[in-house]
């Protein structure tokens, strides 16, 4: 056993017998010790003592002693064996045998002890040479002394009663009275804090003052704010001298937590950053910690401060003892506070042990005060447990953590003396055995020889009595004494001193004497109390029998008395009298001691008993000399309240993000209030134009002003950002100057006040800066502010949060300080409330009921008025828009129409107002001239030209500053100087504030510019439809989806050159969404405008000057829904256009300039792109990777260079991400590779396999480095620790294993899951592992201890994947139950449940920033979610089978998803999700039907919905929801008024088309419904099911009529004959059955298909039956004979759906081969093929009423497409008229021959998507350099709201000119 002894060097002086006796004492204590750790330590001390005994016996040649020593060795060995230390036991016993002992001898003590008599007293053992000439007789052992003396020492004449604590009397101020000094302020605040104290402790005047203040909140807040301001003034004080420190420390007990911690931080920084140690700051820190509320001192703060002081202790070594005093005192106070707050886990190596060692060194100091203070600090340190284990602690020291301390301190706080003393006893018992010995051996109560003989100095005497070795009860007793003295409990303090078990401990006595001296010297105590303290000192000095004879204590008392008696300020004559008495009494030694001390004089020591001198002027003086701002704030409040007026205000609702459902809304004001009460700093308010952001901002400001009371509240400051010049710098000061605050006031508010900034119009100012960061808000010395900032949604790009979150682009933003919300459209209830308020306030022509009727009857009005600004416009202009007697249902209202009428009405009102106004002659003449020309028309022209000028001259900045002197001769003169212009300005919807002019709403500026682009009244030819009242001027016909307009109203032609001055020519509108919205509506209403836009596109073919206009034009057209299917766009120049989600089926785009086009989600099937320029084009996707088997897992390397995919065959494919080429395949696993993971350094790959092994591979070479074996079943998952030194794995053996990566050993096993472990993840700090299991739980494991700290329950099925957020505060889990749960790591609470997937969620991953989550599901989709709000941002589709893993690239711009479809898809997630919001299905379409009238199309989908489409336009009319699972089939009733739907949920629902409700549900089938059909009369519904039956339902009674049995497997299709007499069904059993509709008998079984007979349909004439099967064949059957007439072959895969055309001459079919075919029924020939779909065609249907042939198809990719079928000689051609898709990118069949500028990745993407031809190679070197330069220049440009490709900036690209070659021929649709 190797130990370090705890016994000091005095052991060497013991005799053999004494050393043996000491060993036996230890041995007995070890036998009796209940704690094995303490027993082992005592065994160690026994061995040390025996070694000394043996050594002494050898030196004394005492052979008799050897026998006892030998026996003791043998007893020790047996005890060690009992405690499980066999090897040590044998070694000890051998030592005993060597000395002659007998191991077989039994007994408790050694033979020598038993035969030699009793053990000597330990006092005699430790100190055998006690002098007989000491002050008194030799005392008994300390324990006996304590028991005896506690009953005899009472001193009841001293401190007779408890008193009130001493305090200085201050004059209490009146309300708002100036304070004299900071102590007066501290006194006031202390009284306020003790308001609940009993009245009898306060004098009447104080009690009255306190009651008055309690009722005056303003005064209370004034005083509290003053204290906070003093702290701030101290922080700004550059000198921070001793007087400032003394002043601010006065406030420590009365500060609130924030101010206290600010002050603590300031002291810390001052000490940390000062080169030379500042004594007064160190003293201030100590006093601050001592005086502050313990609840304000966090464990982390105390550890941090202690670390600083410890380092300064080391740095200050060998320096001034004054510095050492203060450092040690500060350390003491910190340690005291740490003991109080129960700080644990102090780092032993870095902090605990060095500090302990240094404090021990101070024992050698010559300064007695420093020695005591070091001992005190050491005791405090021992009460702060370090991070050792119990065994390590026992091996290092003799004691362990004292359990009695917590009870002790609670007793102190409650002043329960009995409990307190008992607690001290508990501490002693904590060292039972050891402590009993150490009390005498180490502390040496009586170990000092007589003063005459000792010759020791005062300091040496003190050192001998103080312990630095173990915890002592005297420290806790002194802590309790401090509390009692502080609270005036002096009688209790006296009893504690007299009765404490440590009363004779010299350290305790030293501390007691010091405290008595401070009482005696403190003039704040009354004279009697001070004299009692002196008397107490005298008693301790005189009564040796009661208090001991320690020399240093006697000298210490004399020193204190001399200080008190000689003080020039606090002199106490009673102390001098006592000194004279002591000098003349007692024996000669005491008299000599006293005389000698008097001759030397007092030794000074730092007692804080005098009030420190305060600075002049003091911090308080500076605070009270500040300029007044409250008066100015009151004026600002009045002005802003008046400006608000009585506007209509409806509290808005909001949602968490753009993609969140509108029904997931919450009250916005309530959320903002929560924000203001939180620690968050920025609240971003988003919303569309007119959503009510500005209205809300003004209302919020109003409410905040109403609640503003005094200077402690935050000041609400509304900032109209466009009105501030460069708000990115000093924004608050600029706004305050505008509000006429003086510079001193601004400085005052910057330093002392807090703000709520309401920043409105971020987008209007065209900002790109992070205003929070650029204004340095909440930085030291800067403005203290919370920011609420509004911005239009369409203005933002993909990474918009970086422009608002605290942080910057070079570091991770702090999302915890940021919140956002999106204002949602008005609900119907809000609309009704708005109408009520509007009518009440404005008294319009209409009444409330009139508006309500209009809402019900006018189409689209309900949608428009959901926007608050449009609501205002609507209520204002509706009475004007509707003619008397006109039926409201014939009125069409649009957004642009509302603006048209609103502007006209505003101008007419302005004209009337001016006409009634007194004008001077010149102005009157101008007015009449304008009226003659048409005042309204002139006003509109003025608006248009002003809007154009604002965009052209100011880049769209909405505020125009005009000064006649400054701007004379500028463009502004034309609008603001001439008389006629002044009249128009006054009449137009403009507002003026000083020299600033702007439109009353931003959208009116955009409307003006939109009118400049196209104004119906500007057209030379106009044709107005009477039925359309939505706008001025002409109206449009129903929008044609053909490019060539068929409308007779349109008379415009494209032969004439377009307007070169149009804003389309000089401004890029591509991303100006609000402006585009006006123009989109104009396109839909005005065919002429559509033709004008087409003219720009057409002219771009000839001249590049039109390319910007063409890019704008085609963007507008695509957004308005115009589809360019089959269009001739050859040679157009539209660089930078946004064609996302546009439809260009079979369009000709040869030789087009398509540079930087956004094709995300575009439909480009069979488009001819030959020879086009496509540099910088964006498709929104990357090429996918294909494998030879299912891909089970994937991972990016952390360095971003490699990508790994684990396959079902056990291999791992490795790719280089630079070109996505496969570089190697890792083989070795014999079963499926379930998981792959890269090490943090990217140098290693770990793979988990179902072959029960984990393999480690070198990622650079592919060499197998090691196999880890330990799991008993499939290994499912592996995860590296953040440092890469450990690997966690989970498997089907229900275990999580932890592996050492250096050795490959399993170092820990975590057991607890009850089923397979499917996923594991490390926390970012590596302290935790989380695991998810098939037992539906998530468990959190401590890596250090292996314990399960928390079990998270909530999922209802297996948990497939788990992920830790990069910030470590959140865990996300993905489950078979189709949900994702987000868990709070600290609390284990489920913060959010994400729903949306329709299948098992099998994988999940956080983006590197942690702001986004990606999930993959068995529903074949990948979803991207906002990690904070849980909102689904985007859905990515394309996989053909379930997705099992997703992984983000290191940069977060790419996402990989792998699937059982044998592919890995790579998604570009850096592109912002398009504005496209699909109104289509989100999953496969299962069935599609035309309505009997031919005007509607119905589709059903696996997404559980049925949708009704307008057959002409493709608009979604309605959506039916109600089924609980996928909807498989549909049927229209013969009248078309009802739809039947069948679902996997085994139910049939009947829907009323007109009422849009479900009117009945049929149940009875026991499996999914596969087909439905109404009888021709509509009285019966037939249903086919996978339960092998057909059921007939009575539609009148809604009862089940009959069940048809016969099929041997599921029935897939059922159909009635046209005459209703027959029912035909097809089945999975390959047969077709013909049933009698009346009797239900099976008449015929048709056999021919070799696989499932999937679909059957009768010809319109009823003479033929067609059937389609999974054998890829269509069979035609003669109904009369039921003979097979012919078979139609051509499909290469299973056929799903067939349908006859209206005349029965054509048959359409769709199938799994991704084609739809049109067959000639008579010849059986295939007349046309629609190919290059992205998925299977699940439904085909012909229009049954139109004279023309129209076909609609529904696909696996959720598309609904309407085709026109025409016959050209012998061929049939199909032309896409319109399509509704799910937004996925489609380009199959497109010709890309000689396309220029494509990247290698884009080329591969197009190749994979089935394009035809070979694109051009890379650009020539010169072109490369030019392109590189352009990219560099683009990067150097300042960032903007959106990365806009400005077509006007495109020069002709230096591309290779293609040779003249024959154009490739597009695949014919035949």
PDB file of C-alpha atoms in Angstrom, residues 484-615:
ATOM      1  CA  UNK A 484     -25.656  35.886  14.669  1.00  0.00           C
ATOM      2  CA  UNK A 485     -23.565  39.046  15.036  1.00  0.00           C
ATOM      3  CA  UNK A 486     -24.932  40.427  11.773  1.00  0.00           C
ATOM      4  CA  UNK A 487     -28.480  39.961  13.010  1.00  0.00           C
ATOM      5  CA  UNK A 488     -27.774  41.353  16.504  1.00  0.00           C
ATOM      6  CA  UNK A 489     -28.267  37.968  18.175  1.00  0.00           C
ATOM      7  CA  UNK A 490     -25.406  38.616  20.600  1.00  0.00           C
ATOM      8  CA  UNK A 491     -26.826  36.579  23.496  1.00  0.00           C
ATOM      9  CA  UNK A 492     -27.123  33.637  21.156  1.00  0.00           C
ATOM     10  CA  UNK A 493     -23.595  34.297  19.939  1.00  0.00           C
ATOM     11  CA  UNK A 494     -22.316  34.202  23.531  1.00  0.00           C
ATOM     12  CA  UNK A 495     -24.063  30.860  24.167  1.00  0.00           C
ATOM     13  CA  UNK A 496     -22.594  29.445  20.963  1.00  0.00           C
ATOM     14  CA  UNK A 497     -19.076  30.414  21.983  1.00  0.00           C
ATOM     15  CA  UNK A 498     -19.498  28.932  25.429  1.00  0.00           C
ATOM     16  CA  UNK A 499     -21.179  25.680  24.354  1.00  0.00           C
ATOM     17  CA  UNK A 500     -19.619  24.882  20.978  1.00  0.00           C
ATOM     18  CA  UNK A 501     -17.705  21.583  20.985  1.00  0.00           C
ATOM     19  CA  UNK A 502     -14.786  23.395  19.355  1.00  0.00           C
ATOM     20  CA  UNK A 503     -14.668  26.064  22.065  1.00  0.00           C
ATOM     21  CA  UNK A 504     -11.076  25.312  23.036  1.00  0.00           C
ATOM     22  CA  UNK A 505      -9.858  25.034  19.457  1.00  0.00           C
ATOM     23  CA  UNK A 506      -7.272  27.841  19.034  1.00  0.00           C
ATOM     24  CA  UNK A 507      -8.533  28.700  15.545  1.00  0.00           C
ATOM     25  CA  UNK A 508     -12.048  29.093  16.875  1.00  0.00           C
ATOM     26  CA  UNK A 509     -10.823  31.242  19.726  1.00  0.00           C
ATOM     27  CA  UNK A 510      -8.748  33.377  17.356  1.00  0.00           C
ATOM     28  CA  UNK A 511     -11.816  34.002  15.204  1.00  0.00           C
ATOM     29  CA  UNK A 512     -14.051  34.693  18.208  1.00  0.00           C
ATOM     30  CA  UNK A 513     -11.572  37.205  19.581  1.00  0.00           C
ATOM     31  CA  UNK A 514     -11.360  38.944  16.213  1.00  0.00           C
ATOM     32  CA  UNK A 515     -15.143  39.272  16.072  1.00  0.00           C
ATOM     33  CA  UNK A 516     -15.296  40.552  19.649  1.00  0.00           C
ATOM     34  CA  UNK A 517     -12.659  43.106  18.789  1.00  0.00           C
ATOM     35  CA  UNK A 518     -14.689  44.336  15.822  1.00  0.00           C
ATOM     36  CA  UNK A 519     -17.777  44.712  18.025  1.00  0.00           C
ATOM     37  CA  UNK A 520     -15.755  46.608  20.618  1.00  0.00           C
ATOM     38  CA  UNK A 521     -14.232  48.924  18.001  1.00  0.00           C
ATOM     39  CA  UNK A 522     -17.441  49.588  16.075  1.00  0.00           C
ATOM     40  CA  UNK A 523     -19.084  52.846  17.209  1.00  0.00           C
ATOM     41  CA  UNK A 524     -22.382  51.755  15.641  1.00  0.00           C
ATOM     42  CA  UNK A 525     -22.894  49.406  18.589  1.00  0.00           C
ATOM     43  CA  UNK A 526     -23.998  51.024  21.835  1.00  0.00           C
ATOM     44  CA  UNK A 527     -21.430  51.500  24.621  1.00  0.00           C
ATOM     45  CA  UNK A 528     -22.781  48.703  26.805  1.00  0.00           C
ATOM     46  CA  UNK A 529     -22.500  46.242  23.946  1.00  0.00           C
ATOM     47  CA  UNK A 530     -18.956  47.353  23.172  1.00  0.00           C
ATOM     48  CA  UNK A 531     -17.984  47.020  26.825  1.00  0.00           C
ATOM     49  CA  UNK A 532     -19.539  43.538  26.940  1.00  0.00           C
ATOM     50  CA  UNK A 533     -17.313  42.553  24.020  1.00  0.00           C
ATOM     51  CA  UNK A 534     -14.262  43.818  25.942  1.00  0.00           C
ATOM     52  CA  UNK A 535     -15.395  41.925  29.032  1.00  0.00           C
ATOM     53  CA  UNK A 536     -15.746  38.752  26.973  1.00  0.00           C
ATOM     54  CA  UNK A 537     -12.146  39.167  25.790  1.00  0.00           C
ATOM     55  CA  UNK A 538     -11.052  39.610  29.380  1.00  0.00           C
ATOM     56  CA  UNK A 539     -12.835  36.414  30.457  1.00  0.00           C
ATOM     57  CA  UNK A 540     -11.090  34.394  27.753  1.00  0.00           C
ATOM     58  CA  UNK A 541      -7.737  35.863  28.772  1.00  0.00           C
ATOM     59  CA  UNK A 542      -8.171  35.263  32.468  1.00  0.00           C
ATOM     60  CA  UNK A 543      -9.999  31.934  32.720  1.00  0.00           C
ATOM     61  CA  UNK A 544      -7.349  29.387  31.704  1.00  0.00           C
ATOM     62  CA  UNK A 545      -9.341  26.534  33.145  1.00  0.00           C
ATOM     63  CA  UNK A 546     -12.264  27.275  30.899  1.00  0.00           C
ATOM     64  CA  UNK A 547     -10.503  28.501  27.771  1.00  0.00           C
ATOM     65  CA  UNK A 548      -7.023  27.042  27.797  1.00  0.00           C
ATOM     66  CA  UNK A 549      -3.578  28.519  27.966  1.00  0.00           C
ATOM     67  CA  UNK A 550      -2.632  29.027  24.331  1.00  0.00           C
ATOM     68  CA  UNK A 551       0.016  31.723  24.267  1.00  0.00           C
ATOM     69  CA  UNK A 552      -0.947  33.134  20.876  1.00  0.00           C
ATOM     70  CA  UNK A 553      -4.577  33.567  21.947  1.00  0.00           C
ATOM     71  CA  UNK A 554      -3.503  35.528  25.009  1.00  0.00           C
ATOM     72  CA  UNK A 555      -1.267  37.756  22.884  1.00  0.00           C
ATOM     73  CA  UNK A 556      -4.016  38.170  20.325  1.00  0.00           C
ATOM     74  CA  UNK A 557      -6.463  39.375  22.993  1.00  0.00           C
ATOM     75  CA  UNK A 558      -3.957  41.886  24.297  1.00  0.00           C
ATOM     76  CA  UNK A 559      -3.342  43.170  20.772  1.00  0.00           C
ATOM     77  CA  UNK A 560      -7.065  43.671  20.191  1.00  0.00           C
ATOM     78  CA  UNK A 561      -7.542  45.478  23.476  1.00  0.00           C
ATOM     79  CA  UNK A 562      -4.664  47.808  22.698  1.00  0.00           C
ATOM     80  CA  UNK A 563      -6.139  48.651  19.291  1.00  0.00           C
ATOM     81  CA  UNK A 564      -9.557  49.393  20.760  1.00  0.00           C
ATOM     82  CA  UNK A 565      -8.133  51.502  23.554  1.00  0.00           C
ATOM     83  CA  UNK A 566      -5.782  53.508  21.334  1.00  0.00           C
ATOM     84  CA  UNK A 567      -8.035  54.225  18.357  1.00  0.00           C
ATOM     85  CA  UNK A 568      -8.282  57.910  17.575  1.00  0.00           C
ATOM     86  CA  UNK A 569     -11.820  57.497  16.268  1.00  0.00           C
ATOM     87  CA  UNK A 570     -13.420  54.659  18.182  1.00  0.00           C
ATOM     88  CA  UNK A 571     -11.448  54.755  21.418  1.00  0.00           C
ATOM     89  CA  UNK A 572     -13.018  52.820  24.280  1.00  0.00           C
ATOM     90  CA  UNK A 573     -11.727  53.702  27.760  1.00  0.00           C
ATOM     91  CA  UNK A 574     -13.113  50.475  29.146  1.00  0.00           C
ATOM     92  CA  UNK A 575     -10.539  48.562  27.130  1.00  0.00           C
ATOM     93  CA  UNK A 576      -7.706  50.610  28.581  1.00  0.00           C
ATOM     94  CA  UNK A 577      -9.011  49.983  32.056  1.00  0.00           C
ATOM     95  CA  UNK A 578      -9.075  46.270  31.430  1.00  0.00           C
ATOM     96  CA  UNK A 579      -5.510  46.321  30.130  1.00  0.00           C
ATOM     97  CA  UNK A 580      -4.341  48.034  33.293  1.00  0.00           C
ATOM     98  CA  UNK A 581      -6.171  45.449  35.390  1.00  0.00           C
ATOM     99  CA  UNK A 582      -4.631  42.557  33.466  1.00  0.00           C
ATOM    100  CA  UNK A 583      -1.209  44.064  33.807  1.00  0.00           C
ATOM    101  CA  UNK A 584      -1.565  43.998  37.576  1.00  0.00           C
ATOM    102  CA  UNK A 585      -3.391  40.651  38.055  1.00  0.00           C
ATOM    103  CA  UNK A 586      -2.620  37.014  37.503  1.00  0.00           C
ATOM    104  CA  UNK A 587       0.639  35.203  38.000  1.00  0.00           C
ATOM    105  CA  UNK A 588       3.973  36.686  37.077  1.00  0.00           C
ATOM    106  CA  UNK A 589       4.010  35.090  33.629  1.00  0.00           C
ATOM    107  CA  UNK A 590       0.756  36.704  32.612  1.00  0.00           C
ATOM    108  CA  UNK A 591       1.857  40.049  33.987  1.00  0.00           C
ATOM    109  CA  UNK A 592       5.133  39.769  32.020  1.00  0.00           C
ATOM    110  CA  UNK A 593       3.167  38.865  28.898  1.00  0.00           C
ATOM    111  CA  UNK A 594       0.905  41.889  29.257  1.00  0.00           C
ATOM    112  CA  UNK A 595       3.732  44.319  30.003  1.00  0.00           C
ATOM    113  CA  UNK A 596       5.767  43.070  27.069  1.00  0.00           C
ATOM    114  CA  UNK A 597       2.812  43.460  24.736  1.00  0.00           C
ATOM    115  CA  UNK A 598       2.106  47.001  25.984  1.00  0.00           C
ATOM    116  CA  UNK A 599       5.731  47.947  25.393  1.00  0.00           C
ATOM    117  CA  UNK A 600       5.671  46.674  21.767  1.00  0.00           C
ATOM    118  CA  UNK A 601       2.332  48.308  21.001  1.00  0.00           C
ATOM    119  CA  UNK A 602      -0.606  46.968  18.970  1.00  0.00           C
ATOM    120  CA  UNK A 603      -0.138  45.096  15.733  1.00  0.00           C
ATOM    121  CA  UNK A 604      -2.588  46.498  13.175  1.00  0.00           C
ATOM    122  CA  UNK A 605      -4.931  44.342  11.169  1.00  0.00           C
ATOM    123  CA  UNK A 606      -7.692  45.260   8.676  1.00  0.00           C
ATOM    124  CA  UNK A 607     -10.967  45.551  10.532  1.00  0.00           C
ATOM    125  CA  UNK A 608     -13.730  47.177   8.507  1.00  0.00           C
ATOM    126  CA  UNK A 609     -15.412  49.165  11.220  1.00  0.00           C
ATOM    127  CA  UNK A 610     -15.315  52.739   9.915  1.00  0.00           C
ATOM    128  CA  UNK A 611     -17.513  54.213   7.226  1.00  0.00           C
ATOM    129  CA  UNK A 612     -15.306  54.802   4.203  1.00  0.00           C
ATOM    130  CA  UNK A 613     -14.908  58.240   2.728  1.00  0.00           C
ATOM    131  CA  UNK A 614     -16.926  58.747  -0.458  1.00  0.00           C
ATOM    132  CA  UNK A 615     -15.761  60.450  -3.625  1.00  0.00           C
TER     133      UNK A 615
END
